[in-house]
Coordinates of C-alpha atoms in Angstrom, one line a residue:
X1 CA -11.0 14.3 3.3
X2 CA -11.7 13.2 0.1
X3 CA -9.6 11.4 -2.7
X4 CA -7.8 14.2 -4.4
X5 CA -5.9 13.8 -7.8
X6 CA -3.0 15.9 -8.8
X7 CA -4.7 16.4 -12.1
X8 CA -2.2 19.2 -13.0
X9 CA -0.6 16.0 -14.3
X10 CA -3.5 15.2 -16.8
X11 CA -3.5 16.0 -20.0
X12 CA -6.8 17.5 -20.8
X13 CA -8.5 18.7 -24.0
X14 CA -8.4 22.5 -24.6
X15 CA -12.2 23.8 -24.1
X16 CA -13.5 20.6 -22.0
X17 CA -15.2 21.1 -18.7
X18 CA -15.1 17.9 -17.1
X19 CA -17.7 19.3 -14.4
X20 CA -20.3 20.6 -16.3
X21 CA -21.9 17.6 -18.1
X22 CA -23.6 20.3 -20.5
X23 CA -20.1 21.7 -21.7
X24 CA -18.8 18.7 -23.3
X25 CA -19.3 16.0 -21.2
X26 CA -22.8 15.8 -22.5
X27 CA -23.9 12.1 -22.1
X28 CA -21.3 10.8 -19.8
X29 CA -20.0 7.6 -19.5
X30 CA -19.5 5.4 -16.3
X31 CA -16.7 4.0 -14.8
X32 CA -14.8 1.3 -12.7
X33 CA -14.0 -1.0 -10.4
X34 CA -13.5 -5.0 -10.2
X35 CA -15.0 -6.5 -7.4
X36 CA -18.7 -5.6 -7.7
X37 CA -20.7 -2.5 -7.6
X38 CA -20.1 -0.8 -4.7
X39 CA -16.3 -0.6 -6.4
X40 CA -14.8 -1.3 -2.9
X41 CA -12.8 -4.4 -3.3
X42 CA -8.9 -3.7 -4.1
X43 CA -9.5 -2.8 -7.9
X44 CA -8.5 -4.7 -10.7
X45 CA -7.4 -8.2 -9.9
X46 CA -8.3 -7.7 -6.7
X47 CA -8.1 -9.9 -3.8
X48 CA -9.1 -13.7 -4.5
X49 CA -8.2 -13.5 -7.6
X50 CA -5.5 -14.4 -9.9
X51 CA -3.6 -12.8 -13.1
X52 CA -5.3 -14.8 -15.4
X53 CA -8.7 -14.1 -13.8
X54 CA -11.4 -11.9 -15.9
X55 CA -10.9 -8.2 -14.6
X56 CA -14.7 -7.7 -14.8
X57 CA -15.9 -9.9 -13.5
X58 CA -18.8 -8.8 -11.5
X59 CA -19.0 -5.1 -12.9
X60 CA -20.4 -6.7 -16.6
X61 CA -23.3 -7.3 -17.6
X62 CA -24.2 -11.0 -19.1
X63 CA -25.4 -9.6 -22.0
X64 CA -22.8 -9.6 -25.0
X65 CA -21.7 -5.7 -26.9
X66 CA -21.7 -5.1 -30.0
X67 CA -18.0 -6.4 -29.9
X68 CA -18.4 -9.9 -28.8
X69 CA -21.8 -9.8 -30.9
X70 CA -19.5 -9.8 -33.8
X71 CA -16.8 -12.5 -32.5
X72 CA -19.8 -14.4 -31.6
X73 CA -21.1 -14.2 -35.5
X74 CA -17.4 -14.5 -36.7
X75 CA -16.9 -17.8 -34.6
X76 CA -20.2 -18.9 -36.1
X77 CA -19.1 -18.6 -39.7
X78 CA -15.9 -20.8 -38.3
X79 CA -17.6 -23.8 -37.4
X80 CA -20.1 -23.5 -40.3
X81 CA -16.9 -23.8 -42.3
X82 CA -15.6 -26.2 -40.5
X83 CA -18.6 -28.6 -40.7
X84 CA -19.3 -28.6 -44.4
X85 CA -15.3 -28.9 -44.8
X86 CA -13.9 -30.8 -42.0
X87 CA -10.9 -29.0 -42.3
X88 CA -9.5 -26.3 -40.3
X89 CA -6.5 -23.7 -41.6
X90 CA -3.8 -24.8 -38.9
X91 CA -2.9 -22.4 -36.5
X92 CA -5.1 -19.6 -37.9
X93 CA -8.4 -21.4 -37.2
X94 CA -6.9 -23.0 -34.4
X95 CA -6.0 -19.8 -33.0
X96 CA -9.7 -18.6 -33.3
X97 CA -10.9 -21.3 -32.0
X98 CA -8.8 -20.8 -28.4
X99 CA -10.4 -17.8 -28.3
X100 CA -13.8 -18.5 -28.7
X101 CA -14.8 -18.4 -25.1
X102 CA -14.6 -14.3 -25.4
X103 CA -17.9 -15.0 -27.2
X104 CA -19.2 -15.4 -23.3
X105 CA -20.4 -18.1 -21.1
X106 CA -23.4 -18.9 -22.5
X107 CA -22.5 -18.5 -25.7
X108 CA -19.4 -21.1 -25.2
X109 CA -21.3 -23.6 -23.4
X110 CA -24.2 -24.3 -26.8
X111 CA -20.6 -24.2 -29.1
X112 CA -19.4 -27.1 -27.0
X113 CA -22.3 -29.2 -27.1
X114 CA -22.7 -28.6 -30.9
X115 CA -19.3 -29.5 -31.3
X116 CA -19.6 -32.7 -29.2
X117 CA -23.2 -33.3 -30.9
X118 CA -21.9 -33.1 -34.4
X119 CA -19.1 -35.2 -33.9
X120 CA -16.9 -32.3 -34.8
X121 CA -14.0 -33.0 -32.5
X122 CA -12.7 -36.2 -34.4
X123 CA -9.2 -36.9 -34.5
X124 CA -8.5 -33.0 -34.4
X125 CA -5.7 -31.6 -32.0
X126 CA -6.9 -28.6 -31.9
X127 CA -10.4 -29.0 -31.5
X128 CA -9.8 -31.1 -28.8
X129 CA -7.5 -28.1 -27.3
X130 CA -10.3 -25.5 -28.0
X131 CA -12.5 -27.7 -25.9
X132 CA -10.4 -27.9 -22.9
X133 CA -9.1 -24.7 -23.0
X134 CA -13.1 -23.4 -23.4
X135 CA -13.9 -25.5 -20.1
X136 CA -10.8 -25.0 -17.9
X137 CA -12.1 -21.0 -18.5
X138 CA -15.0 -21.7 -18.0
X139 CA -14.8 -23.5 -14.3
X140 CA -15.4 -26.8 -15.1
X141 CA -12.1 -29.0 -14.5
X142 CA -14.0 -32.3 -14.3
X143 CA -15.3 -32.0 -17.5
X144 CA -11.8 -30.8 -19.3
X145 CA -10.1 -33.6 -17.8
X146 CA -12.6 -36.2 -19.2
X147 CA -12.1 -34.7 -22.6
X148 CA -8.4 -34.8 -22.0
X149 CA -9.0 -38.6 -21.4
X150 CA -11.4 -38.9 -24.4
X151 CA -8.6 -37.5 -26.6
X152 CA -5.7 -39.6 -25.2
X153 CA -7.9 -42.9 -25.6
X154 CA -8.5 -41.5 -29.2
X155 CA -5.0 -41.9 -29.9
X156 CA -4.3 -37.7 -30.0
X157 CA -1.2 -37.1 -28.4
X158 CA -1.7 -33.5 -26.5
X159 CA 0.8 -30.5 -26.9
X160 CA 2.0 -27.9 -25.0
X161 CA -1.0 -26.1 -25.7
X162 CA -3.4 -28.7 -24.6
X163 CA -0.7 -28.8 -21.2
X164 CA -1.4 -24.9 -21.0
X165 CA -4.8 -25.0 -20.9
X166 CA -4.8 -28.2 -18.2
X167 CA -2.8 -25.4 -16.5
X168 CA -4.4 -22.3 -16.4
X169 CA -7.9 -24.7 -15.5
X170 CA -7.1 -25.8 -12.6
X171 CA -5.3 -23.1 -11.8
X172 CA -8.3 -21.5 -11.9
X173 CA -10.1 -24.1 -10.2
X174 CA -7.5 -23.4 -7.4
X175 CA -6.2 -27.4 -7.9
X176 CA -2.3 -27.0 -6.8
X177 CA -2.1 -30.7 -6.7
X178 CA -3.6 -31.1 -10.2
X179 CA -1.6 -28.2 -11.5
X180 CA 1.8 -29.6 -10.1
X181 CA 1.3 -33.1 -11.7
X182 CA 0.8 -31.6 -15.1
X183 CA 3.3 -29.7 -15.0
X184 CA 5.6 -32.9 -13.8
X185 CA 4.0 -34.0 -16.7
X186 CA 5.1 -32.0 -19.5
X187 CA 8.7 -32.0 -18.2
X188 CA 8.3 -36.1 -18.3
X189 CA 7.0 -35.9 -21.5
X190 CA 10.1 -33.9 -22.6
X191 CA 7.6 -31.4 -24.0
X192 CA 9.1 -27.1 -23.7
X193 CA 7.4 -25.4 -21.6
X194 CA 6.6 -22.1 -22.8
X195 CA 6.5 -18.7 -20.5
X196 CA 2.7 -19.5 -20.7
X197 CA 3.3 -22.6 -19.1
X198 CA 6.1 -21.3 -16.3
X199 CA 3.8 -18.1 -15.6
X200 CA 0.9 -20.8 -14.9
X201 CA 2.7 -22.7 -12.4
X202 CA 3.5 -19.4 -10.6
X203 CA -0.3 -18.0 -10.7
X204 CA -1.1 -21.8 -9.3
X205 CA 1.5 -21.1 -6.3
X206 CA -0.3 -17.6 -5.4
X207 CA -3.4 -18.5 -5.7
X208 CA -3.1 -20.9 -3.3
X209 CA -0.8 -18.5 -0.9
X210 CA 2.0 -20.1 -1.4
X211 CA 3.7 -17.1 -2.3
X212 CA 7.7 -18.1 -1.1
X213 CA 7.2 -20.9 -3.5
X214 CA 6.2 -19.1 -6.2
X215 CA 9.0 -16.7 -5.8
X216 CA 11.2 -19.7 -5.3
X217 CA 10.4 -21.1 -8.8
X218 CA 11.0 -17.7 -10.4
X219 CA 14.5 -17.4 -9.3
X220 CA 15.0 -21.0 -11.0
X221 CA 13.7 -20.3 -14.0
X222 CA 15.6 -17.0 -14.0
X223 CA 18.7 -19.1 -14.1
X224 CA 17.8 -21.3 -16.4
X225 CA 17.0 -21.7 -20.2
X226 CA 13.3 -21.9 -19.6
X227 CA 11.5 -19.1 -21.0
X228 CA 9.9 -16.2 -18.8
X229 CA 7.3 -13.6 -19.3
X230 CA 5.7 -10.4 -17.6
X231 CA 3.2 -12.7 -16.3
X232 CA 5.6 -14.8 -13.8
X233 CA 6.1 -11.3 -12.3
X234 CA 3.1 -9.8 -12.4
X235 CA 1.2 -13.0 -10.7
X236 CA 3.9 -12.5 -7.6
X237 CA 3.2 -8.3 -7.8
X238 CA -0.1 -9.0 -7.5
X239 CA -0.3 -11.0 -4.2
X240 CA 2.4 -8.8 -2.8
X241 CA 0.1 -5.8 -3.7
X242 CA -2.9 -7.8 -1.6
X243 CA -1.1 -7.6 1.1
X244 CA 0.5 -4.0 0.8
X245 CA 4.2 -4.8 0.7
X246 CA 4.4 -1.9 -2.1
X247 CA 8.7 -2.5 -1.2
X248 CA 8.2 -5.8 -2.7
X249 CA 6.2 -5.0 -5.5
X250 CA 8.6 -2.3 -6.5
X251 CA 11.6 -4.6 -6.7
X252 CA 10.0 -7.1 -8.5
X253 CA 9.3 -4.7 -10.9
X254 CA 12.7 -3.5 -11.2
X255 CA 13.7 -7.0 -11.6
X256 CA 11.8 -7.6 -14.2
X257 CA 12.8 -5.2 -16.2
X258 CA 16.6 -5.9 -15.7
X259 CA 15.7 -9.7 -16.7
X260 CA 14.3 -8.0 -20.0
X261 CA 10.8 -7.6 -19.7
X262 CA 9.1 -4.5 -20.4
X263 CA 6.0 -4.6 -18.2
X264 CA 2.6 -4.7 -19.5
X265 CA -0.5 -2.6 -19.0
X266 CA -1.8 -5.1 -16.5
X267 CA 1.3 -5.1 -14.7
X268 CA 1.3 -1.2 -14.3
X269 CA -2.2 -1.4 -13.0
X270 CA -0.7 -4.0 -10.5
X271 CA 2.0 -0.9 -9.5
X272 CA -0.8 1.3 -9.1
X273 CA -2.8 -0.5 -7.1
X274 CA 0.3 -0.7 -4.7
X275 CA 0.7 3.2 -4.5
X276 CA -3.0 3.7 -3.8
X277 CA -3.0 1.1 -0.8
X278 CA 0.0 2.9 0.4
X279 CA -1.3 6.3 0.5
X280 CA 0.6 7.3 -2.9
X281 CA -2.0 9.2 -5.5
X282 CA 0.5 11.6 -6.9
X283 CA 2.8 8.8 -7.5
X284 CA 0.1 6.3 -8.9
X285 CA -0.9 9.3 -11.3
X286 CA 2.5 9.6 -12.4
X287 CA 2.3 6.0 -13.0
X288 CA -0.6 6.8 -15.8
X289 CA 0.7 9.8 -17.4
X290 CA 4.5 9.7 -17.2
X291 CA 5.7 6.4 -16.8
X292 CA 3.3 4.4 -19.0
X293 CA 3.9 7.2 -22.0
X294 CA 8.0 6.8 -21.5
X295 CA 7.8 3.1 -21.8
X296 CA 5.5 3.3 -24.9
X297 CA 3.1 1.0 -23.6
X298 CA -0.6 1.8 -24.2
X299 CA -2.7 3.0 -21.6
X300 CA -6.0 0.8 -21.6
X301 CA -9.6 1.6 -19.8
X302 CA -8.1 -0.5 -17.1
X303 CA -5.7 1.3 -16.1
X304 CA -7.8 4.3 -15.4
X305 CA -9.9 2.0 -13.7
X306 CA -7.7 1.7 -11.0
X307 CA -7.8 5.7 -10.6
X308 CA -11.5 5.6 -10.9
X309 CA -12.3 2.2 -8.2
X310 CA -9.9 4.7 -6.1
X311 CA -12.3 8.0 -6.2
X312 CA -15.5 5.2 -5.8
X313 CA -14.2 4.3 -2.5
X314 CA -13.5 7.8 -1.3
X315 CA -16.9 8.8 -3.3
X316 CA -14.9 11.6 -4.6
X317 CA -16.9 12.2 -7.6
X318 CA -15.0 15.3 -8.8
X319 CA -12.0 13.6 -9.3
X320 CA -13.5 11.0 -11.4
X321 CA -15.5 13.3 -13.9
X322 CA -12.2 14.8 -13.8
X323 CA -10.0 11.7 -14.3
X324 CA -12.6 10.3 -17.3
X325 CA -12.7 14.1 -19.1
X326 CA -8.6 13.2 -19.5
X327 CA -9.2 9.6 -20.5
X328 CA -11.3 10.8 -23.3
X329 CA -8.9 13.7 -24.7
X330 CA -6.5 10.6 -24.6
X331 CA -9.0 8.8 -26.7
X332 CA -9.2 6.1 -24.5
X333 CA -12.7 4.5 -24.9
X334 CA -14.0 3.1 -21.6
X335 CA -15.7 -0.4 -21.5
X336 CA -18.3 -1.7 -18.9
X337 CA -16.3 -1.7 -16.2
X338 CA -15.7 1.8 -16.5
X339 CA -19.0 3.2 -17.2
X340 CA -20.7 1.0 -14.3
X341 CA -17.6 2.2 -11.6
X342 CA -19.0 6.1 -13.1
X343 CA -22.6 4.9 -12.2
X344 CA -21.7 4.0 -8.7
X345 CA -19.4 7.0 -8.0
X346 CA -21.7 9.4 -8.8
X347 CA -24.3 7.3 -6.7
X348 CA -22.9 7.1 -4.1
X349 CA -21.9 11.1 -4.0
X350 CA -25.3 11.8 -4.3
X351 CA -25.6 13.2 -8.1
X352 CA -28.4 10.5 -9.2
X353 CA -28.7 12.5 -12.5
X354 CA -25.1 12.3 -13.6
X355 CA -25.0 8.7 -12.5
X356 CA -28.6 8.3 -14.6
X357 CA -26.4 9.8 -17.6
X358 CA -23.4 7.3 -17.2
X359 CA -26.3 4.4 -17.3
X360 CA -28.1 5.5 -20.5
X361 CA -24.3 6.0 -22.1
X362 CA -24.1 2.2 -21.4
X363 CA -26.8 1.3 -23.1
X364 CA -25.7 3.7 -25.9
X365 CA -22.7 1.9 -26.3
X366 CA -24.5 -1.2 -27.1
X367 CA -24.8 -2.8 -23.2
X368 CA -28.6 -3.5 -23.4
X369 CA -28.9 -4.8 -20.6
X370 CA -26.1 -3.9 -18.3
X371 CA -27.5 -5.4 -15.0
X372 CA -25.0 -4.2 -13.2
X373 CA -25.5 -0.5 -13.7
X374 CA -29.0 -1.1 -13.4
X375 CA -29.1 -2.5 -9.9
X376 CA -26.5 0.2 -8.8
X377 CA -28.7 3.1 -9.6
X378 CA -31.7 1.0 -8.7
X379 CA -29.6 0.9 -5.0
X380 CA -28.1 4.4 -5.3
X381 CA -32.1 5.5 -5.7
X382 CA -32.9 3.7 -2.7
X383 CA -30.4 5.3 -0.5
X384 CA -31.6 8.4 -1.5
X385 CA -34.8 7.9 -0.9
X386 CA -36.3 8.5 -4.2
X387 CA -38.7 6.0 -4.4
X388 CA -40.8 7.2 -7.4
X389 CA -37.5 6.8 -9.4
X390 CA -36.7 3.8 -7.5
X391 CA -40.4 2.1 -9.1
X392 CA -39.8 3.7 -12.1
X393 CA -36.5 2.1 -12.5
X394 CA -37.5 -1.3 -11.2
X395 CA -40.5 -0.9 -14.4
X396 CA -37.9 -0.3 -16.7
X397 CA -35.7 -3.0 -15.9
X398 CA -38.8 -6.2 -16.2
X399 CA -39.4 -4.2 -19.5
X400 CA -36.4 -4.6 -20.6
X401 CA -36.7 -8.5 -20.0
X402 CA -33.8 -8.7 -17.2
X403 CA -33.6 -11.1 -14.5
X404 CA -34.5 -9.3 -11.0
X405 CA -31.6 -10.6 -8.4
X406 CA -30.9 -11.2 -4.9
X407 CA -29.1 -7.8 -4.9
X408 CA -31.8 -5.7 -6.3
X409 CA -34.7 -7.7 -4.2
X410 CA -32.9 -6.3 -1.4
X411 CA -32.9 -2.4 -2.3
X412 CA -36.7 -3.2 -3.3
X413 CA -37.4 -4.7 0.2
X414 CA -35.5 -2.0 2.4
X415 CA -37.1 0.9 0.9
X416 CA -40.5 -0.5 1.8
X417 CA -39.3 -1.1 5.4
X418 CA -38.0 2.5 5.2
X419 CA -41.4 3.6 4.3
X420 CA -43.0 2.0 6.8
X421 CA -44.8 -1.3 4.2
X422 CA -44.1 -3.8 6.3
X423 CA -46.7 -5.8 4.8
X424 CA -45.4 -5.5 1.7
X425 CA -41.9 -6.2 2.4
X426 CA -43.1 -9.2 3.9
X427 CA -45.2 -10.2 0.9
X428 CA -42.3 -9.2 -1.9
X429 CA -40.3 -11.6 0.5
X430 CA -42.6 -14.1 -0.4
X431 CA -42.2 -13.7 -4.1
X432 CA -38.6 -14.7 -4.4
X433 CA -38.8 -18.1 -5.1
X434 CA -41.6 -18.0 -7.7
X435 CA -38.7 -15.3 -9.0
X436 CA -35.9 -18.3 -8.9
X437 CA -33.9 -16.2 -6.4
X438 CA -32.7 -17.5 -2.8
X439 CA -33.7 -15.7 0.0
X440 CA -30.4 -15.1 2.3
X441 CA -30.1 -14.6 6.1
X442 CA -28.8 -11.0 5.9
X443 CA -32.5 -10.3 4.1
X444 CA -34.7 -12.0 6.5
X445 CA -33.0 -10.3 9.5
X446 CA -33.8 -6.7 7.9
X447 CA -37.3 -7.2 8.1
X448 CA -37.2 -9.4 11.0
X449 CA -35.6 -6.1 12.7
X450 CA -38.1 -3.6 11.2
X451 CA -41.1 -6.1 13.0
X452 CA -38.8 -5.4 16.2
X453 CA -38.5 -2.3 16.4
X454 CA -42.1 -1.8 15.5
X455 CA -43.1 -3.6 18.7
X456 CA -46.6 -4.0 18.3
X457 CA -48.6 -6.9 18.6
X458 CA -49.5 -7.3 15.3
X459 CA -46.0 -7.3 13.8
X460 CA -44.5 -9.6 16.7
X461 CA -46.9 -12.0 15.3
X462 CA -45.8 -11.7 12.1
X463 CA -42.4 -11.9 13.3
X464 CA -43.1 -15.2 14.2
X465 CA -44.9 -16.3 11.1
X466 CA -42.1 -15.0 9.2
X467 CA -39.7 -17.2 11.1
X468 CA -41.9 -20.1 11.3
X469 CA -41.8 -19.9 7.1
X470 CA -38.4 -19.4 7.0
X471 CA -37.7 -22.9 9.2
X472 CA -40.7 -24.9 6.9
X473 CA -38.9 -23.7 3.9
X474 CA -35.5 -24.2 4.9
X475 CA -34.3 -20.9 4.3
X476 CA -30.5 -20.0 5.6
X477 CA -31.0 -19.1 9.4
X478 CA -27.8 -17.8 11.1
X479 CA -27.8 -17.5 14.6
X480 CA -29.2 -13.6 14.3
X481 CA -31.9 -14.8 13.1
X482 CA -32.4 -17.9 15.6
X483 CA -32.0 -15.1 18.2
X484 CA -34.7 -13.0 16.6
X485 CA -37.1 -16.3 16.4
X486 CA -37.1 -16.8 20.1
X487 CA -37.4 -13.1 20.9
X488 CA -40.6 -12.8 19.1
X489 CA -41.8 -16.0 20.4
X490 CA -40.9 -15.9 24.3
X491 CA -42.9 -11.6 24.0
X492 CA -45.9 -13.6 22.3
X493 CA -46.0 -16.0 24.8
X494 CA -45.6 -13.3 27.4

């Protein structure tokens, strides 16, 4: 039985069909999920991840909107600014400068080296912090601890800010040990710690398991003067909600908001996660509609994200048309995450049309080129068999000037063994590292199989071509595919 949403509950727009995409819903727009594109993980900030982790992080595309297009420009004029002035406006500029690494990966990692190039970290504090902070987000602890040295031996005395940032880096970087002697640190120092700092130590604790711990810490800080935040909770809700303890996760809640903390959006989402693992949809909508509205705290695309990564798992397409028809009378505006969970949805249900429409909304919206959406549909195509779409599609995207990947190699490769190209399965196969991309195991085994089951003479001869390439090129080999090699080999000899 599929997922089914008490959308009595949802506020809809008089006059909007949420089923008929030619009654209002018109161009569509695609929804969401964390964890990849087949939306199947545990949702936002799902499992292996942490509170301070990026809640898109494999449903985005690389390429910035027009949004970070603009923070990108305005971040720009900054250090423009900055280099004909050598001043900054302290914390203002400071501030913007933390913040640069929205600008995205890329983006970040030419800023640094023109800051390091131009010699524009000098004797700055918060230049150096921007760095670090820019690194530690970026996943590169080594480096932001060498600029943490570089700035010491410069005679810059760091701050809690530049302690934050150590934190959250190799937090990230899943570094307990690292994290725990910089946080000595700062007591040592005598600096306060800020609920930034105390939330940090607690993500640290859950990220590596270490969940009593973290809890352990909470309950000090709770009786002490240090400060607290939502995060601290949230962090421990989070790996409570992993593991489907929804008791837990409600009492921590509670807690938190009889220490004084009104929870965040982020923190709801963590509530709602909860309820879904635990079978609870009507409460999890009541979550969205009632309890958010009563605390005053905005609803955000993420939170019907959560809804939405629910009906992509139960391919319950319905309920998500119906689900993002109330999310736009609520004048919500979906991002990426939500627009690519819509294109896999309605994939996966079999509606390539609607999940067509939720891929050109994307690129309406300013996602050029929204790899992500593209290789779901690619798949989705693939699946069903539509292979003229499927070429068409796979035209549009090199037109477009994307990178091909792993991922979409793979939906190229198996529809050709569905038709019946070995050949040219084989000879795609071949292509992939002229594209840059690393065949896997799980690749070489489909067509490997396909040759099998084939059985003639012709393919088990291939079969052991293909094999004897993969071992000259030093391709991954798991022990499927050692099994296959001596299959084909021992019925050649035979």
């Amino acid at each position: 039985m599929g997922f089914v949403v008490p959308f009595s509950e949802l506020s809809s727009r008089p006059g909007v069909s949420c089923c008929a995409r030619e009654e209002g819903l018109g161009s569509v727009f695609q929804a969401v999920g964390r964890k990849d594109t087949d939306a199947g993980g545990d949702g936002p900030l799902s499992a292996g991840t942490g509170y301070f982790d990026s809640p898109r992080e494999n449903l985005t595309s690389d390429q910035p909107s027009r949004k970070v297009e603009q923070q990108q420009q305005n971040v720009k004029l900054l250090f423009k600014e900055f280099r004909s002035s050598g001043k900054l406006r302290y914390p203002r500029d400071a501030t913007k400068l933390l913040e640069a690494d929205r600008c995205g990966p890329a983006f970040m990692r030419e800023l640094l080296k023109e800051m390091q190039g131009n010699g524009m970290l000098g004797n700055f504090l918060p230049a150096y912090n921007s760095m670090i902070h820019a690194l530690g987000i970026e996943g590169y602890p080594n480096e932001m601890w060498c600029v943490f040295e570089e700035m010491q031996h410069g005679g810059i005395q760091p701050d809690i800010v530049t302690y934050n940032s150590l934190l959250k880096g190799f937090s990230k970087a899943g570094d307990l040990s690292k994290v725990t002697l910089v946080f000595k640190e700062v007591s040592r120092r005598g600096i306060t710690k800020t609920a930034v700092t105390n939330a940090t130590m607690i993500d640290a604790f859950v990220r590596n398991g270490e969940v009593t711990n973290a809890e352990t810490l909470l309950e000090k800080l709770k009786d002490s003067e240090f400060e607290l935040n939502a995060i601290a909770w949230a962090s421990i809700m989070h790996a409570y909600s992993k593991m489907g303890d929804l008791e837990r996760v409600e009492d921590l809640l509670r807690d938190m908001q009889e220490q004084g903390h009104q929870p965040t959006s982020i923190t709801y989402s963590i509530f709602m996660n909860a309820l879904l693992k635990a079978g609870r949809t009507h409460r999890a909508v009541q979550v969205l509609i009632e309890d958010m509205a009563r605390s005053g705290i905005p609803v955000t695309a993420d939170n019907y994200n959560v809804l939405l990564h629910e009906c992509a798992k139960k391919r319950d397409l319905k309920s998500a048309l119906k689900l993002y028809s109330t999310m736009e009378s609520n004048r919500v505006a979906p991002d990426l995450v939500t627009l690519n969970i819509m294109v896999n949805v309605a994939g996966k249900a079999g509606d390539l049309q609607v999940a067509r429409s939720f891929l050109n909304e994307s690129i309406q919206r300013g996602y050029k080129k929204n790899v992500v959406g593209y290789r779901t549909l690619l798949a989705s195509y693939g699946r069903a068999r539509k292979y003229e779409d499927e070429t068409r599609l796979l035209e549009e995207i090199q037109a477009e000037g994307m990178q091909l990947d792993l991922k979409m190699m793979t939906s190229i490769i198996q529809t050709k063994i569905e038709r019946g190209r070995l050949d040219e399965a084989i000879e795609t196969f071949g292509t992939l590292d002229g594209l840059g991309i690393k065949a896997d195991a799980f690749l070489a085994n489909k067509i490997l199989h396909a040759l099998q089951r084939d059985g003639s003479e012709s393919s088990i001869k291939k079969g052991v071509e293909l094999c004897s390439q993969l071992e000259a090129r030093q391709l991954p080999m798991n022990n499927h595919t050692n099994g296959l090699a001596e299959l084909f080999r021992e019925q050649l000899s035979n």
